[in-house]
Coordinates of N, CA and C in Angstrom, one line a residue:
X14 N 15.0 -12.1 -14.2 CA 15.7 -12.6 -13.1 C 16.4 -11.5 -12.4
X15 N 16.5 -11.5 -11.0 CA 17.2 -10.3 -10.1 C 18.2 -11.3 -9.8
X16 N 20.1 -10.7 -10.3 CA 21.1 -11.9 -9.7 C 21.0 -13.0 -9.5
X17 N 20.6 -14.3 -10.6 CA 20.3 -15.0 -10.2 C 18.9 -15.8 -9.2
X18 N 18.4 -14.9 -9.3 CA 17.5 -15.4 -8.3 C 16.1 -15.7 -10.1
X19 N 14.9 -16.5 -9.3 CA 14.2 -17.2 -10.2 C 12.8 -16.0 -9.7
X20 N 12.1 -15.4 -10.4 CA 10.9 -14.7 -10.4 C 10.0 -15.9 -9.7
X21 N 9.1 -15.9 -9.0 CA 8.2 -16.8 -8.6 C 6.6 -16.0 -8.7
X22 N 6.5 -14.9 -8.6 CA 5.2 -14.1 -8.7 C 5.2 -13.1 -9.2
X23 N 4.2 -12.3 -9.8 CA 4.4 -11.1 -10.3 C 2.8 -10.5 -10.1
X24 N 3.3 -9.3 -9.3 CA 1.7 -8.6 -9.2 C 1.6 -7.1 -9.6
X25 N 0.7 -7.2 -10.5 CA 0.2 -5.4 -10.6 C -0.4 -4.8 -10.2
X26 N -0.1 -4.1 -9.6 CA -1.1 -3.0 -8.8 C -1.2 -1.4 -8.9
X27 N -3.0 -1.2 -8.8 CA -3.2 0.2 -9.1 C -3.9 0.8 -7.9
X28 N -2.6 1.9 -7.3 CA -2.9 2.6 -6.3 C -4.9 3.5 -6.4
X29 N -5.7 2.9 -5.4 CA -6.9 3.6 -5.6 C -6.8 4.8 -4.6
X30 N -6.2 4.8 -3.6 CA -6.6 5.8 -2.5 C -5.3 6.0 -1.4
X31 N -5.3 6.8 -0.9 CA -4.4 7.2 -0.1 C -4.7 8.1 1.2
X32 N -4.3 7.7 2.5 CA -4.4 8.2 3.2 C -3.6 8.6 4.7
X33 N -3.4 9.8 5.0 CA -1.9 10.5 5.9 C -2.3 11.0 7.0
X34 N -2.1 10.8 7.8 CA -1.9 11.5 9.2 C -0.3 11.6 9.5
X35 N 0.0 13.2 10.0 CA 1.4 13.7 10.5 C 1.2 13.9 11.7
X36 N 1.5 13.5 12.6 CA 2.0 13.9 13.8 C 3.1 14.5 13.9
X37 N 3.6 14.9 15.3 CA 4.9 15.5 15.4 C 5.8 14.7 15.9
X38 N 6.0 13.1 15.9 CA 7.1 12.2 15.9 C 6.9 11.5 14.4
X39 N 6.0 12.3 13.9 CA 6.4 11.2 12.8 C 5.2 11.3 11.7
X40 N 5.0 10.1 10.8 CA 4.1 10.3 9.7 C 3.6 9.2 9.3
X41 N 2.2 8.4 8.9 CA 1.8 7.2 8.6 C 0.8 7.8 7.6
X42 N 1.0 6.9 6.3 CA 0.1 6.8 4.8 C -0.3 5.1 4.4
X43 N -1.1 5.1 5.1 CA -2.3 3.8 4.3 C -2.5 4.0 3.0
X44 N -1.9 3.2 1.7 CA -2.7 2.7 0.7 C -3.3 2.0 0.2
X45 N -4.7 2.5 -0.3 CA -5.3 1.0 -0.8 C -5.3 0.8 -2.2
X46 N -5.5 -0.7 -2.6 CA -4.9 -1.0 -4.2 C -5.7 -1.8 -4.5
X47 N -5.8 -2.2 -5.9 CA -6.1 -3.5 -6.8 C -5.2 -4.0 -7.2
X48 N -5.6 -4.8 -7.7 CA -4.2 -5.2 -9.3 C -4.8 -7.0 -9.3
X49 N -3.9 -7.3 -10.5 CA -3.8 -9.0 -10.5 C -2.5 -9.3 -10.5
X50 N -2.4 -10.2 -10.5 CA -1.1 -11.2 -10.5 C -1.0 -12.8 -11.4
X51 N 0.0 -12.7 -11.6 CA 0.7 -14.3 -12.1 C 1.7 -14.9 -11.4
X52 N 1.3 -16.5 -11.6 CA 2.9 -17.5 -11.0 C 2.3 -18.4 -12.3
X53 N 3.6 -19.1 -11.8 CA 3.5 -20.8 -12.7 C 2.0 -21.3 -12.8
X54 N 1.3 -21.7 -11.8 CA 0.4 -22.4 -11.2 C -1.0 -21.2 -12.4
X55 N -0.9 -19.9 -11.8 CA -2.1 -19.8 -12.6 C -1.9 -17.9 -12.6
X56 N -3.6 -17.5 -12.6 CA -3.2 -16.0 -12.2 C -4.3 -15.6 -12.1
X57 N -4.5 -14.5 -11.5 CA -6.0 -13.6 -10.8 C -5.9 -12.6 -10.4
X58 N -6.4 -11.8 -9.1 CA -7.0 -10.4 -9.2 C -6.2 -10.5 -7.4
X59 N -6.0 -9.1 -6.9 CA -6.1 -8.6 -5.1 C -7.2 -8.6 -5.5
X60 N -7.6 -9.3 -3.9 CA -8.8 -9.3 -3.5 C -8.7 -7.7 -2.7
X61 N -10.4 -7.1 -2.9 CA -10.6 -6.3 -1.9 C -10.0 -6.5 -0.7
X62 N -9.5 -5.0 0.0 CA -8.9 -4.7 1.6 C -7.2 -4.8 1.0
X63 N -6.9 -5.1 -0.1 CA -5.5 -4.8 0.0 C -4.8 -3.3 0.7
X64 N -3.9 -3.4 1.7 CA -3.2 -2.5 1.9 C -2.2 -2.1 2.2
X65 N -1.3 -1.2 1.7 CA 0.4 -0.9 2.0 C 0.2 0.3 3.2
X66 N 0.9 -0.5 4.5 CA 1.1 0.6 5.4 C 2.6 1.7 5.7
X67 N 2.9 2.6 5.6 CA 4.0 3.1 5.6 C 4.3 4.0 7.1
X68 N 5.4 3.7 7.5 CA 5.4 4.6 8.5 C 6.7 5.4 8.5
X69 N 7.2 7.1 8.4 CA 8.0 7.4 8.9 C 8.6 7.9 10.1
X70 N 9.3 7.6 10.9 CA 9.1 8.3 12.3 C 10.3 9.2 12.0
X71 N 10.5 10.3 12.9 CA 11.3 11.2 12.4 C 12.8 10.8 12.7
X72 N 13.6 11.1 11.6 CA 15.3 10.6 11.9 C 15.0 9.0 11.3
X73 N 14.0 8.8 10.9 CA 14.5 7.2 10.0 C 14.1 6.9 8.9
X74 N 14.3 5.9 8.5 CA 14.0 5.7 7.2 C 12.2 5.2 6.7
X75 N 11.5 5.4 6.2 CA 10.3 5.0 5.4 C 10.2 3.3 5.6
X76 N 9.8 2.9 6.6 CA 9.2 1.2 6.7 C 7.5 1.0 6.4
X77 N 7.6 -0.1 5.4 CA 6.5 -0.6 4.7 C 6.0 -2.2 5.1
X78 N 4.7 -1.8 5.3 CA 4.1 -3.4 5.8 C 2.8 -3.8 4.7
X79 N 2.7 -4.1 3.7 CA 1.6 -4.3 2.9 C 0.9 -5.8 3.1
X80 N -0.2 -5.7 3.1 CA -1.4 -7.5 3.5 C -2.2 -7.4 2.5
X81 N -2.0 -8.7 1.9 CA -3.1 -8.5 0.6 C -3.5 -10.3 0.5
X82 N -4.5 -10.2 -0.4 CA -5.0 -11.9 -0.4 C -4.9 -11.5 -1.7
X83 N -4.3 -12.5 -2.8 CA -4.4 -13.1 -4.1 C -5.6 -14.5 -4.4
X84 N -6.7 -13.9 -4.9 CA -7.3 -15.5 -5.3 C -6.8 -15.6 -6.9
X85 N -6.9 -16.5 -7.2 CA -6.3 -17.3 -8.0 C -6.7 -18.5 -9.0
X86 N -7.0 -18.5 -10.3 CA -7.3 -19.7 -11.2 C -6.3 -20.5 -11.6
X87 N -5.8 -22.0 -11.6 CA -4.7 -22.3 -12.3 C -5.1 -23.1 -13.6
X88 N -4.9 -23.8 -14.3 CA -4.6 -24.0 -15.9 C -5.6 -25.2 -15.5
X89 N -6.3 -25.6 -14.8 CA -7.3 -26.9 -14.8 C -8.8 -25.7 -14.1
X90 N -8.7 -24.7 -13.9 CA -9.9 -23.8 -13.4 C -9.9 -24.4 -12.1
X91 N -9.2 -24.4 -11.3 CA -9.2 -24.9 -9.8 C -8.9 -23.7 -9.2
X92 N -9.6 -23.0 -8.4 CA -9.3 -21.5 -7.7 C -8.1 -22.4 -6.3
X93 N -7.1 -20.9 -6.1 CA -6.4 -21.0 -5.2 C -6.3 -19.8 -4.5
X94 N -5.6 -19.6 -3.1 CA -5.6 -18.2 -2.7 C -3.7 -18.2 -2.0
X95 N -3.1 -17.1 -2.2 CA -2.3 -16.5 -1.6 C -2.1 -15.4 -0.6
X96 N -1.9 -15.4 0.9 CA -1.7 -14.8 1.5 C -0.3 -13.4 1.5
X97 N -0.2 -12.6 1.3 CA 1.2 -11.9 1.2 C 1.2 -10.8 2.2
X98 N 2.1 -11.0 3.0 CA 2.8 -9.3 3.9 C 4.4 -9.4 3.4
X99 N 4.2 -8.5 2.9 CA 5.2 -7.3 2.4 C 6.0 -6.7 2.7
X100 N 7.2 -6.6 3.5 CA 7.8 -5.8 4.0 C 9.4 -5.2 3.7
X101 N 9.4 -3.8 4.1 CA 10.3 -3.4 3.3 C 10.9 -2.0 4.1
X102 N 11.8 -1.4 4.3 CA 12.5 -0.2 4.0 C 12.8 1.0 2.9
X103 N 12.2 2.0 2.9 CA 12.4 2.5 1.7 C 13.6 3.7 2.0
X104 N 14.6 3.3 1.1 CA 16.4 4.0 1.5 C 16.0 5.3 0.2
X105 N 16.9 5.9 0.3 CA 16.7 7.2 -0.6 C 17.8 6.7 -1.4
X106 N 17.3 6.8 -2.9 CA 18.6 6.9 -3.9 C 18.8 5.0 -4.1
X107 N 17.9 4.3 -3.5 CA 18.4 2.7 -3.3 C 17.3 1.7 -3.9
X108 N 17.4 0.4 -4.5 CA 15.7 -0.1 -5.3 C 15.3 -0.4 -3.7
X109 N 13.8 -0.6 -3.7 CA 12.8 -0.5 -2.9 C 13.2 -2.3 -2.7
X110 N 13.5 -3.3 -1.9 CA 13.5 -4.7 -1.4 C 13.0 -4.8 -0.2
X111 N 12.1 -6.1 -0.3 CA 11.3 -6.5 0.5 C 11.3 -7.8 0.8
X112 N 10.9 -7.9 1.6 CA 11.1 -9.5 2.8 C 9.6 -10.5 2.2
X113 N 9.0 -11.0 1.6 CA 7.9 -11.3 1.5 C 7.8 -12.7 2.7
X114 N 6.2 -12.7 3.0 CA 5.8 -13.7 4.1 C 4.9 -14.2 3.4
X115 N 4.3 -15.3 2.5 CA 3.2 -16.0 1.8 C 2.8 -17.2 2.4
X116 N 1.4 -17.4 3.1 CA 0.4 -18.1 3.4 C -0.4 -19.0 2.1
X117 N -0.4 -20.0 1.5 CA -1.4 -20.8 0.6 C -2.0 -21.8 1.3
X118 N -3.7 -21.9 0.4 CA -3.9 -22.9 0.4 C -4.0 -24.5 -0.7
X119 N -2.9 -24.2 -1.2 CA -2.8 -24.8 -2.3 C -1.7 -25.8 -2.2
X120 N -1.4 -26.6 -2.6 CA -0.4 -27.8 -2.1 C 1.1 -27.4 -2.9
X121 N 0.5 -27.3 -4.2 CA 1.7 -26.6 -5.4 C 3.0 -26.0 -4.7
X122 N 1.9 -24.8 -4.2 CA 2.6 -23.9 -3.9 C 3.2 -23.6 -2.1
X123 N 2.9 -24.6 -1.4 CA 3.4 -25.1 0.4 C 4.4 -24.4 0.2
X124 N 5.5 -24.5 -0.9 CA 6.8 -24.1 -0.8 C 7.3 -22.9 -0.5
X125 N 6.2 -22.4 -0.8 CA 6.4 -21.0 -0.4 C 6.1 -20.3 0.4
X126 N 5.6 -21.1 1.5 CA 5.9 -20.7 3.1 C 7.1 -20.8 3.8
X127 N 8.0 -21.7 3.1 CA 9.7 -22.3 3.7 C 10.1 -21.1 3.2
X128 N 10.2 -21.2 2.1 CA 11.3 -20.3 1.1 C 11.6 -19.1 1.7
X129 N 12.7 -19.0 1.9 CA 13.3 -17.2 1.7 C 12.9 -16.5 0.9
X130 N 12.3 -15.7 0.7 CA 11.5 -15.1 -0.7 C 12.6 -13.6 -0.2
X131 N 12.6 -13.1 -1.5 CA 13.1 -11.4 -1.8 C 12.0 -10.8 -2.8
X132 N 11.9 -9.8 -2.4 CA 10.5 -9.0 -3.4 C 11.0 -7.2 -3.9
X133 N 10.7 -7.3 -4.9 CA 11.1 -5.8 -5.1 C 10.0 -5.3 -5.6
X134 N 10.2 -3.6 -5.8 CA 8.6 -2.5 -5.9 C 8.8 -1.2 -6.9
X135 N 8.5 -1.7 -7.9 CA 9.2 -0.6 -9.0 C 7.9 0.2 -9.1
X136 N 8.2 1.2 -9.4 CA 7.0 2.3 -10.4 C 6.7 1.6 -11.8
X137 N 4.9 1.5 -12.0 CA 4.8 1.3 -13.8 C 3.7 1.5 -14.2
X138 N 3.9 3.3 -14.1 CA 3.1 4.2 -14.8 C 2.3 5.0 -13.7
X139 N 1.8 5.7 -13.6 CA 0.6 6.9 -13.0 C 0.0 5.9 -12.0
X140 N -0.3 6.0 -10.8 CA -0.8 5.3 -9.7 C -0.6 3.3 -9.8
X141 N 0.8 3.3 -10.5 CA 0.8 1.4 -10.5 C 2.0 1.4 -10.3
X142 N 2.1 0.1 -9.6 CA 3.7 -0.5 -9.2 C 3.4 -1.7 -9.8
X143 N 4.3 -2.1 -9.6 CA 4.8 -4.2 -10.0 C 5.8 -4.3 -8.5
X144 N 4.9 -5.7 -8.1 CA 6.1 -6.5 -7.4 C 6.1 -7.5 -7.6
X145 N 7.3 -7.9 -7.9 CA 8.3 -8.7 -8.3 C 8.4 -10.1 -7.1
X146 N 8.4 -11.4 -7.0 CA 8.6 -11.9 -5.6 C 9.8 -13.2 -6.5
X147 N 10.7 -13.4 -5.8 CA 11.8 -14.5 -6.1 C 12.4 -15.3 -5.4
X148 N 12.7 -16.2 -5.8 CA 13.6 -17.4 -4.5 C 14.7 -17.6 -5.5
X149 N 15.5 -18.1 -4.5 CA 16.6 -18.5 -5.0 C 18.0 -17.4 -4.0
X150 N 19.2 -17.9 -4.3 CA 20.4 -16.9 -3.5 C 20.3 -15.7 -4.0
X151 N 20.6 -14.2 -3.5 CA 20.7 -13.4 -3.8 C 22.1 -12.7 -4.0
X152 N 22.8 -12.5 -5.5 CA 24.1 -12.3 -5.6 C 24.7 -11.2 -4.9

Protein backbone atom coordinates (compact mmCIF):
# COMPACT_ATOMS: atom_id res chain seq x y z
CA UNK A 1 0.00 0.00 0.00
CA UNK A 2 1.28 3.78 -0.91
CA UNK A 3 -0.36 6.02 2.26
CA UNK A 4 -3.24 4.41 2.44
CA UNK A 5 -4.11 4.01 -0.89
CA UNK A 6 -5.22 0.18 -2.09
CA UNK A 7 -2.70 -1.36 -4.99
CA UNK A 8 -5.23 -2.15 -7.84
CA UNK A 9 -2.52 -3.34 -10.67
CA UNK A 10 0.84 -4.28 -10.88
CA UNK A 11 2.88 -4.50 -14.02
CA UNK A 12 6.46 -5.74 -14.99
CA UNK A 13 8.16 -4.52 -17.47
CA UNK A 14 11.40 -5.22 -19.47
CA UNK A 15 12.81 -2.35 -21.26
CA UNK A 16 13.72 -3.98 -24.97
CA UNK A 17 14.85 -0.95 -26.89
CA UNK A 18 15.48 2.59 -26.77
CA UNK A 19 15.41 5.35 -28.92
CA UNK A 20 16.85 9.43 -28.87
CA UNK A 21 16.83 12.23 -30.92
CA UNK A 22 18.44 15.69 -29.42
CA UNK A 23 17.66 18.60 -30.82
CA UNK A 24 18.67 21.93 -29.73
CA UNK A 25 15.40 22.84 -27.75
CA UNK A 26 15.34 19.89 -26.37
CA UNK A 27 15.39 15.92 -26.26
CA UNK A 28 12.84 12.97 -26.94
CA UNK A 29 13.62 8.88 -25.98
CA UNK A 30 10.87 6.38 -27.13
CA UNK A 31 10.92 3.06 -25.20
CA UNK A 32 9.73 0.04 -26.11
CA UNK A 33 8.84 -2.79 -23.46
CA UNK A 34 7.24 -6.14 -22.57
CA UNK A 35 6.29 -7.31 -19.26
CA UNK A 36 3.00 -8.87 -17.67
CA UNK A 37 0.82 -7.77 -15.12
CA UNK A 38 -1.67 -8.68 -12.27
CA UNK A 39 -5.05 -7.27 -10.62
CA UNK A 40 -7.76 -9.08 -8.60
CA UNK A 41 -9.70 -10.12 -11.70
CA UNK A 42 -6.68 -12.12 -13.31
CA UNK A 43 -3.24 -11.55 -15.06
CA UNK A 44 -1.22 -11.57 -18.45
CA UNK A 45 1.35 -10.16 -20.77
CA UNK A 46 1.86 -6.12 -22.65
CA UNK A 47 0.79 -6.66 -25.65
CA UNK A 48 3.23 -5.81 -28.45
CA UNK A 49 3.64 -1.74 -29.41
CA UNK A 50 3.96 -0.95 -25.77
CA UNK A 51 5.62 2.43 -25.44
CA UNK A 52 7.05 5.05 -22.89
CA UNK A 53 7.43 8.44 -24.49
CA UNK A 54 9.76 10.95 -22.75
CA UNK A 55 10.32 14.38 -23.50
CA UNK A 56 12.82 16.93 -22.14
CA UNK A 57 12.61 20.40 -23.44
CA UNK A 58 15.35 22.45 -22.18
CA UNK A 59 14.86 24.45 -18.61
CA UNK A 60 12.20 21.68 -17.63
CA UNK A 61 11.58 18.89 -16.12
CA UNK A 62 11.56 15.04 -17.94
CA UNK A 63 7.54 14.51 -18.90
CA UNK A 64 6.39 10.85 -19.64
CA UNK A 65 3.43 9.61 -21.73
CA UNK A 66 3.50 5.70 -21.84
CA UNK A 67 0.34 3.56 -24.05
CA UNK A 68 0.21 0.06 -23.59
CA UNK A 69 -2.71 -2.65 -24.00
CA UNK A 70 -2.78 -5.34 -21.17
CA UNK A 71 -4.66 -8.65 -22.35
CA UNK A 72 -5.60 -10.53 -19.73
CA UNK A 73 -6.99 -14.14 -18.26
CA UNK A 74 -9.21 -14.08 -15.10
CA UNK A 75 -9.72 -17.10 -12.70
CA UNK A 76 -12.80 -18.61 -15.06
CA UNK A 77 -10.23 -18.43 -18.40
CA UNK A 78 -12.28 -15.50 -19.76
CA UNK A 79 -9.72 -13.12 -21.56
CA UNK A 80 -9.93 -9.36 -20.82
CA UNK A 81 -8.04 -6.30 -22.04
CA UNK A 82 -6.75 -3.08 -20.36
CA UNK A 83 -6.05 0.10 -21.98
CA UNK A 84 -3.33 2.29 -20.02
CA UNK A 85 -1.63 5.93 -20.63
CA UNK A 86 0.75 6.74 -18.27
CA UNK A 87 1.60 9.89 -17.36
CA UNK A 88 4.04 11.47 -15.30
CA UNK A 89 6.93 14.11 -14.54
CA UNK A 90 10.19 12.95 -13.68
CA UNK A 91 11.59 15.52 -10.58
CA UNK A 92 15.30 14.91 -9.66
CA UNK A 93 15.89 13.44 -6.19
CA UNK A 94 11.70 12.76 -6.05
CA UNK A 95 9.68 8.94 -6.55
CA UNK A 96 8.66 8.95 -10.14
CA UNK A 97 4.12 9.52 -9.81
CA UNK A 98 1.89 9.15 -12.37
CA UNK A 99 -1.60 10.09 -13.36
CA UNK A 100 -2.91 6.71 -14.85
CA UNK A 101 -5.91 6.85 -17.69
CA UNK A 102 -7.36 2.97 -18.07
CA UNK A 103 -9.85 1.99 -20.86
CA UNK A 104 -11.58 -1.90 -20.28
CA UNK A 105 -13.51 -4.08 -21.73
CA UNK A 106 -14.54 -5.89 -19.05
CA UNK A 107 -17.47 -5.06 -16.74
CA UNK A 108 -15.39 -6.00 -13.29
CA UNK A 109 -13.26 -3.68 -13.90
CA UNK A 110 -15.73 -0.17 -15.61
CA UNK A 111 -14.48 1.16 -12.35
CA UNK A 112 -11.59 2.02 -13.38
CA UNK A 113 -12.36 4.44 -15.90
CA UNK A 114 -14.11 6.85 -12.92
CA UNK A 115 -11.48 6.22 -10.44
CA UNK A 116 -8.72 8.69 -9.78
CA UNK A 117 -5.96 6.24 -10.10
CA UNK A 118 -2.10 7.32 -8.78
CA UNK A 119 0.67 5.14 -10.36
CA UNK A 120 4.26 4.99 -9.37
CA UNK A 121 7.63 3.63 -11.45
CA UNK A 122 10.38 2.17 -9.51
CA UNK A 123 13.56 0.43 -10.93
CA UNK A 124 13.67 -3.72 -10.51
CA UNK A 125 16.75 -4.83 -11.81
CA UNK A 126 18.80 -4.25 -15.27
CA UNK A 127 16.34 -2.99 -18.05
CA UNK A 128 12.84 -3.60 -15.69
CA UNK A 129 10.61 -1.33 -13.82
CA UNK A 130 7.34 -2.17 -11.82
CA UNK A 131 4.34 0.00 -11.93
CA UNK A 132 2.47 0.14 -9.35
CA UNK A 133 -1.45 1.58 -10.06
CA UNK A 134 -3.77 2.54 -6.88
CA UNK A 135 -7.11 4.11 -5.92
CA UNK A 136 -8.04 5.25 -2.96
CA UNK A 137 -6.99 9.03 -1.10
CA UNK A 138 -3.57 9.85 -1.26
CA UNK A 139 -2.04 10.83 2.29
Amino acid sequence: MMGGMEEVLRIDVVLDRMETVRGTGGEVTMILFHGNFSCDLGKGEVLPGGVDTQIRRKGEDKKLSARYILQGVDKQGENFRLFVENNGVCRKKAPLITSPVIYTDRSELKWMEQEKLVGTVEGNGENKVVIKIYRGEQA
